[in-house]
XYZ file of C-alpha atoms in Angstrom:
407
model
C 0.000 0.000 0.000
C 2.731 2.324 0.810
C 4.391 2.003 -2.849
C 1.594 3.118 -4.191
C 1.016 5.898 -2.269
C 4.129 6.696 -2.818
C 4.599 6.463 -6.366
C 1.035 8.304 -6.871
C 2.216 11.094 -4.912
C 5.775 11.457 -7.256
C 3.628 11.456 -9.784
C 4.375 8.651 -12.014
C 2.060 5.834 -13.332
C 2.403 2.835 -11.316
C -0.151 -0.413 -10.791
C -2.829 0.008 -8.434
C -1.731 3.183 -7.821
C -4.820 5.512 -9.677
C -7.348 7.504 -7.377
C -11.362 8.062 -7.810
C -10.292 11.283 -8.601
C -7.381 10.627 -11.494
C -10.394 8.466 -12.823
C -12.736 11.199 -13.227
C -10.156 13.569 -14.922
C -8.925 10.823 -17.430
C -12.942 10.519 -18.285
C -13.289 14.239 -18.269
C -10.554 14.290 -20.307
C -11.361 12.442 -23.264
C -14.736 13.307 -23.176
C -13.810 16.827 -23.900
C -11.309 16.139 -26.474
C -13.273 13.605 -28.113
C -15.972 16.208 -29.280
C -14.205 17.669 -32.001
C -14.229 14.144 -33.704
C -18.295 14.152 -34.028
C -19.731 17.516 -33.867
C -18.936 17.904 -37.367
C -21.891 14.923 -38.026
C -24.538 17.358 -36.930
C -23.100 20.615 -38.354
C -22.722 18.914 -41.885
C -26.197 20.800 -42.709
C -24.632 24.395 -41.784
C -21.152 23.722 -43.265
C -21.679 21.587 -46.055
C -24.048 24.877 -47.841
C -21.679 27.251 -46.684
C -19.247 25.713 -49.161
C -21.220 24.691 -51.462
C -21.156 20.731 -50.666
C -24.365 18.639 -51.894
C -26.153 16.059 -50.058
C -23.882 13.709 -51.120
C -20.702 14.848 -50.551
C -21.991 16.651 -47.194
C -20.726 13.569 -45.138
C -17.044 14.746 -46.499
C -16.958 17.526 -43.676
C -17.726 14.964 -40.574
C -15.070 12.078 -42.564
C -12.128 14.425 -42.614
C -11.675 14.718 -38.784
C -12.372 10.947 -38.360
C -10.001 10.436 -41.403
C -7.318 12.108 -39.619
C -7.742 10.615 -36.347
C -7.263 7.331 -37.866
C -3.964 8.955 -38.973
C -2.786 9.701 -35.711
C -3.365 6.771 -34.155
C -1.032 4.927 -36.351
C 1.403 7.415 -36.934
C 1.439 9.282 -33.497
C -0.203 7.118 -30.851
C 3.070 4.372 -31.441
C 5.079 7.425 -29.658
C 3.434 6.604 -26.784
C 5.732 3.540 -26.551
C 9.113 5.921 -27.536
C 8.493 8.802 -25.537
C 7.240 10.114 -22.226
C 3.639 9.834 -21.981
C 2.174 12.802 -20.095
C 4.423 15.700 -22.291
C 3.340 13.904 -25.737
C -0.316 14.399 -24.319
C 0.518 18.593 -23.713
C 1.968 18.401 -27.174
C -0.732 16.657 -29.366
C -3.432 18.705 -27.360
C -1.667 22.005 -27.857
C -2.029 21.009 -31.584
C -5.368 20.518 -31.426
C -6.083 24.036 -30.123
C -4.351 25.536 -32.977
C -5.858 23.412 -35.325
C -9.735 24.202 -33.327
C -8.549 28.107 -33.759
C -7.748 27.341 -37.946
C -11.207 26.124 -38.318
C -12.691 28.993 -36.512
C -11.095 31.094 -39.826
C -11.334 28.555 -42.481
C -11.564 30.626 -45.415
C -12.830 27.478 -47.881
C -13.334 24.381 -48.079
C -10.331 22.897 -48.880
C -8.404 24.552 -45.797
C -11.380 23.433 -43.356
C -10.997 20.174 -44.634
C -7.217 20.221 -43.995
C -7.446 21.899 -40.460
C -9.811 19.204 -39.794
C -7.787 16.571 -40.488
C -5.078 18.525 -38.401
C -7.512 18.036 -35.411
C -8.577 15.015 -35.723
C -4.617 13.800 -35.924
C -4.078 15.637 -33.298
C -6.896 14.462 -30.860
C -5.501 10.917 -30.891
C -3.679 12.016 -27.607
C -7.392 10.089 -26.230
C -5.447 6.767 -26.860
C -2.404 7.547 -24.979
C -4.515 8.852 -21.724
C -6.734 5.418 -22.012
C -3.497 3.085 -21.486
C -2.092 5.623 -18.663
C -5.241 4.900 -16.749
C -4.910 1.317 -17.746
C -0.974 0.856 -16.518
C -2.481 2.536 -13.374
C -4.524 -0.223 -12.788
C -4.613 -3.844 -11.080
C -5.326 -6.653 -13.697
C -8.278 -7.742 -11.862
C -9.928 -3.928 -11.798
C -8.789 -3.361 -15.351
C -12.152 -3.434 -17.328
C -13.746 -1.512 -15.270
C -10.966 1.350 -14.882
C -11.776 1.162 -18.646
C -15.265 1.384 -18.026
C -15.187 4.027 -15.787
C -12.758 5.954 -18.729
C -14.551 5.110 -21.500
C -17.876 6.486 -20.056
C -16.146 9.892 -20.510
C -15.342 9.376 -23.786
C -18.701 7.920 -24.679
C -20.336 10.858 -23.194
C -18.361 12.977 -24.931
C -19.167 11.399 -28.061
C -22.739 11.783 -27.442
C -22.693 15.368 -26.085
C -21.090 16.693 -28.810
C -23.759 16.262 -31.029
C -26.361 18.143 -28.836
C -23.772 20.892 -27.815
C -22.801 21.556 -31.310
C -26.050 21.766 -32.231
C -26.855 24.469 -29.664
C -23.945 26.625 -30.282
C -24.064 26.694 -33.833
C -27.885 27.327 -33.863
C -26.744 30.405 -31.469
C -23.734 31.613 -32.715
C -23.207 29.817 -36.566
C -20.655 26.918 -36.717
C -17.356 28.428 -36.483
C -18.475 29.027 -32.594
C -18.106 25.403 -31.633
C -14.269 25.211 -32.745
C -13.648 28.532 -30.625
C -15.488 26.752 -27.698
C -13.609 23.469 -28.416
C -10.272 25.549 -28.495
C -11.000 27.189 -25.195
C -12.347 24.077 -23.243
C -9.092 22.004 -24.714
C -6.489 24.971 -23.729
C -7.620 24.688 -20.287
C -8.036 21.237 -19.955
C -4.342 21.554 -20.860
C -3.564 23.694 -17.934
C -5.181 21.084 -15.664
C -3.504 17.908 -17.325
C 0.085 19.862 -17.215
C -0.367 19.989 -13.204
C -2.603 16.535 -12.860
C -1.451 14.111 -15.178
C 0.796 11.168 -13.605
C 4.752 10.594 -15.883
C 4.368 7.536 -17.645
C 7.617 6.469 -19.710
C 7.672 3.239 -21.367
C 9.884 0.604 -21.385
C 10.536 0.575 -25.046
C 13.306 1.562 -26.694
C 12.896 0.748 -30.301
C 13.181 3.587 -32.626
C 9.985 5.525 -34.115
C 10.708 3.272 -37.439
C 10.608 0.334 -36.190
C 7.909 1.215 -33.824
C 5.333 2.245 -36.880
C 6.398 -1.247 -38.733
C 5.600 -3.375 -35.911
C 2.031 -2.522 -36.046
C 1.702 -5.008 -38.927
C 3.267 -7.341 -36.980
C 1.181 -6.809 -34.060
C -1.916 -7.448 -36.070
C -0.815 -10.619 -37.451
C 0.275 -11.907 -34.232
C -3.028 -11.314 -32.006
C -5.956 -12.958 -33.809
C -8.065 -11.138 -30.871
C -6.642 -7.814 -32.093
C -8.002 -8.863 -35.810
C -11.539 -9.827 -34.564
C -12.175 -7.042 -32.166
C -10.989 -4.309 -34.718
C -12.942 -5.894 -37.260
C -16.370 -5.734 -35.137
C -15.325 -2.330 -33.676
C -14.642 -0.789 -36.925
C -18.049 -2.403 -38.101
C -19.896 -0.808 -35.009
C -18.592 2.550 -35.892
C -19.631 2.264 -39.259
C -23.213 1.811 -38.123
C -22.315 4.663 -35.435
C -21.631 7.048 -37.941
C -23.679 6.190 -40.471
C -26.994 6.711 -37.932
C -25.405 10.191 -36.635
C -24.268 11.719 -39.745
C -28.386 10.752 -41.580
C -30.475 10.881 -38.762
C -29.927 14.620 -38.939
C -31.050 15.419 -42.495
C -34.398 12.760 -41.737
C -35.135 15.144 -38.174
C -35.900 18.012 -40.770
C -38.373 16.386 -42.808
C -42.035 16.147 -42.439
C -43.476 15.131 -39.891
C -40.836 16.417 -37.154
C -39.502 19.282 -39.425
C -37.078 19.705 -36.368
C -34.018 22.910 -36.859
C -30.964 22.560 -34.907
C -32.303 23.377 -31.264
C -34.817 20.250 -32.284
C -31.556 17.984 -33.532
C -29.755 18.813 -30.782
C -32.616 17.553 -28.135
C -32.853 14.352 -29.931
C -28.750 14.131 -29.887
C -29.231 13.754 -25.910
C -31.567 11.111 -26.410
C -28.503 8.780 -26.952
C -26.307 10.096 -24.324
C -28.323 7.490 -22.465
C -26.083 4.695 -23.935
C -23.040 6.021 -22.274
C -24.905 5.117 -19.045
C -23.818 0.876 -19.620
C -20.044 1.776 -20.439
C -18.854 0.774 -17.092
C -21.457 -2.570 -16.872
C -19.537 -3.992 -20.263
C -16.077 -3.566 -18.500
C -17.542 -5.239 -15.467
C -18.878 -7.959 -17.918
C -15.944 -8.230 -19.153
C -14.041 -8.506 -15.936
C -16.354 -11.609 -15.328
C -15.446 -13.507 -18.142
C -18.357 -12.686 -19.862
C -16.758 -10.691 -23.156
C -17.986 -12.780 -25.544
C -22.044 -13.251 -24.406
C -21.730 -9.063 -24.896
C -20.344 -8.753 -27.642
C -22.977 -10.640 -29.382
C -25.772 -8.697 -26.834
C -23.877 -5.782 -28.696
C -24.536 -6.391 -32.079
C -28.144 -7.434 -31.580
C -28.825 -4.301 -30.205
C -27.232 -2.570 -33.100
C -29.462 -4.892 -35.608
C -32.788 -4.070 -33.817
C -31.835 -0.208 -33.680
C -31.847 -0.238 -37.196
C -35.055 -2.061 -37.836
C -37.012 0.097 -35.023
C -35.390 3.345 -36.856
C -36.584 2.022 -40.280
C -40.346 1.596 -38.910
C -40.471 4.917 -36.939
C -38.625 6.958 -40.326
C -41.570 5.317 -42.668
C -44.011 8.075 -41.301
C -44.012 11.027 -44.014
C -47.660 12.813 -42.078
C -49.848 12.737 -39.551
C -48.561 12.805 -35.233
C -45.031 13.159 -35.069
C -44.531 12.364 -31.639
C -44.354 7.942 -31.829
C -42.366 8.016 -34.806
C -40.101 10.791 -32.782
C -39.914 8.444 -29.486
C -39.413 5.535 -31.928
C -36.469 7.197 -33.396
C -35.450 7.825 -30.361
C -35.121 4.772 -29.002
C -33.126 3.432 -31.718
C -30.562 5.939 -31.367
C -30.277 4.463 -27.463
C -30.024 1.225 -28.568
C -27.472 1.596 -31.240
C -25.265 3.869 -28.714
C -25.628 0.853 -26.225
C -24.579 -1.329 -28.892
C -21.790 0.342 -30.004
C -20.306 1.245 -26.850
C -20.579 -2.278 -25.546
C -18.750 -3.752 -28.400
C -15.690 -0.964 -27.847
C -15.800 -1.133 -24.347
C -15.093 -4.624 -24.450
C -12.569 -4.959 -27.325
C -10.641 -1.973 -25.574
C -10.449 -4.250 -22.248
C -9.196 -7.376 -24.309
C -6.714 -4.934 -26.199
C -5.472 -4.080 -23.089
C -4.108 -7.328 -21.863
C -2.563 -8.758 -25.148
C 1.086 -6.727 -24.809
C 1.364 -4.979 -21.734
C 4.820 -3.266 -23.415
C 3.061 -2.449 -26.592
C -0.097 -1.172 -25.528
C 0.053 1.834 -27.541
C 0.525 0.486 -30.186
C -2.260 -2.043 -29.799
C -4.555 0.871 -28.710
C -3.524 2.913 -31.624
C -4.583 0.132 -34.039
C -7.805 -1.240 -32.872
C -9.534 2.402 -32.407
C -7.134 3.147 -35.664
C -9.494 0.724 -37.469
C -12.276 0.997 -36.162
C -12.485 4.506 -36.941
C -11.744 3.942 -40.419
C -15.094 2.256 -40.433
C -16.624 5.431 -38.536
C -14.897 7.503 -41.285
C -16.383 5.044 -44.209
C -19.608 5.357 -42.585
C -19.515 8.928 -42.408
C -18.770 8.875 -46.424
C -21.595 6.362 -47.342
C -24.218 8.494 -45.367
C -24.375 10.998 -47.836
C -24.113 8.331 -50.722
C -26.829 6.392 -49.028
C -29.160 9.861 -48.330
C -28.809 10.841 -51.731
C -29.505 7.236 -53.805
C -32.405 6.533 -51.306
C -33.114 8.958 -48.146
C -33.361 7.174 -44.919
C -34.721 3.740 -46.035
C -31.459 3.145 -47.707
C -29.513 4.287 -44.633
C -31.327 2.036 -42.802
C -30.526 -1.034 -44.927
C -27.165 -0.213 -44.965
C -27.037 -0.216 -41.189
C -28.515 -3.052 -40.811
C -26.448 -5.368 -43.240
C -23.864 -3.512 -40.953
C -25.277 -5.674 -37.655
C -25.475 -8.862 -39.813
C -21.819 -8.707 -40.597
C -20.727 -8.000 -37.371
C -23.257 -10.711 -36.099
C -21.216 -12.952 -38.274
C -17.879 -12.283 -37.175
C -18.761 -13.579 -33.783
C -20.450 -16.784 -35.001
C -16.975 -17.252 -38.099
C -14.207 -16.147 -35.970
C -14.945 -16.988 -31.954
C -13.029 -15.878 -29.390
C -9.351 -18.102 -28.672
């Protein structure tokens, strides 16, 4: 007990050593930085018109930042395993204020897109503070230390949606970014006093680092199955976000942005389970949820397909309908990452960067694809066709768990 008093109170990452408190901050602080990633999904219908996007290319805006998140976790996040832990967290969020400040005074498209991309790179510093709060932990509290984490994150996720919304519908769009810029610069002043040291073991150079992710994923056949059902689950994720939007201002809810961004909370609701999964988990029970997971992701889809049928008439079942999709899917969703991010995290504990950085590294290549096909699938067939999509989304993901069971 007295080690890890000790270490806690030098300040360096040790087992067993992480507080209530140090919990709340890591949740805090992903759930603020992770905003930046999904607001753009319900501001696609103020910035796509402002430069000149169509439906179909709309979902662009909400896949660069998701695009370039993907790039930092494979290209940044395997510092994490070079380099001190808590200053490459200042770094990469001092980054992502400049980049939040850019956007604020885009001047086009093709620099938003850019300083977008910027961000999203640059908010990957999420999957370095995950595996510090991991390394903090005992084996046996692990999952839920994840849990507990990733319910930040999640809420994050589905807060951003909402507070976009509300600002933007206030202020116009480039307001969120200046909010985002200002909540992550002090956030930065708190982690620069807060955050625990955590240097890795590692000593491979930054080269050889970035080529052993292949290896990695070859190696771990749990690393392959949980990325592939992760990235799957985001593809649904963002799919659902980026569309549900453009069906909210049709007849019969003909809801603005104030409207959208009610809804949005709706699914903050899912964030609720986050730390049930990593206690599922921690009971051997990772594979019974994962499949629980991705049935609640199918039904979401067919409940959102019934309720988005209704073109007259009340609004108000088809609106709680909706509704209760979105819960379901978030449940869904989050269950599935929740528990892939606890098996992640005992493969390699000496690579665990790296291993973070690729499973959310792929799976948000699927968020990014989904992101794209929205607008495909809005534009070829409105919200029936999104709804198809998302549900051959579930089946496939369904199917990984009955092809490829768990080791």
């Amino acid at each position: 007990m007295s080690t890890n008093v000790t270490d806690a109170a030098c300040g360096v990452a040790r087992p067993g050593s992480i507080t209530g408190w140090q919990v709340f901050l890591f949740a805090v602080a992903v759930g603020v930085i992770v905003t930046n990633l999904f607001a753009p999904q319900t501001l696609v219908g103020l910035i796509g018109p402002a430069f000149g996007f169509g439906t179909g290319t709309g979902g662009l805006v909400a896949m660069a930042t998701l695009l370039g998140y993907a790039a930092g976790l494979f290209f940044l996040v395997p510092l994490a395993d070079l380099l001190e832990n808590r200053a490459l967290v200042l770094r990469m969020l001092g980054c992502a204020v400049l980049a939040a400040i850019a956007a604020t005074l885009a001047p086009n498209a093709g620099l938003l897109m850019a300083v977008l991309f910027v961000l999203g790179a640059a908010c990957s510093a999420i999957q370095i503070l995950v595996p510090i709060a991991a390394s903090m932990a005992e084996p046996e509290r692990r999952g839920r230390i994840i849990g507990d984490v990733m319910s930040g994150l999640m809420i994050g996720i589905l807060l951003a949606r909402p507070a976009a919304s509300l600002i933007a519908d206030t202020f116009g769009w480039r307001a969120f970014y200046g909010t985002s810029a200002t909540a992550m610069l002090l956030l930065g002043a708190v982690l620069a006093m807060r955050l625990p040291r955590r240097r890795p073991a590692g000593d491979a150079g930054y080269p050889a680092l970035v080529a052993s992710l292949w290896k990695l994923l070859r190696s771990e056949p749990e690393l392959r199955r949980h990325s592939l059902t992760a990235s799957l689950s985001m593809a649904a994720f963002s799919l659902f976000w980026t569309s549900v939007a453009l069906r909210l201002a049709e007849p019969p809810f003909d809801l603005g942005q104030r409207g959208i961004a009610l809804f949005a909370l709706a699914g903050a609701g899912g964030a609720v389970v986050t730390p049930l999964f990593g206690r599922a988990g921690d009971h051997g029970w990772t594979r019974q949820g994962t499949v629980l997971s991705h049935c609640l992701m199918l039904a979401a889809f067919a409940l959102s397909a019934w309720a988005g049928l209704a073109r007259s008439g009340s609004w108000l079942l088809p609106l709680l309908l909706l509704g209760a999709g979105a819960v379901l899917l978030d449940v869904g969703v989050t269950g599935d990452q929740t528990l892939g991010r606890r098996v992640i995290n005992l493969l390699q504990p000496e690579a665990r960067g790296r291993l973070n950085g690729l499973f959310v590294g792929l799976f948000f290549l699927g968020g990014a694809a989904g992101s794209a096909i929205a607008g495909l699938a809005w534009a070829w067939g409105g919200w029936p066709a999104v709804c198809t999509i998302g549900i051959a989304i579930a089946l496939a993901a369904l199917a990984v768990d009955c092809l490829f069971p768990a080791q």
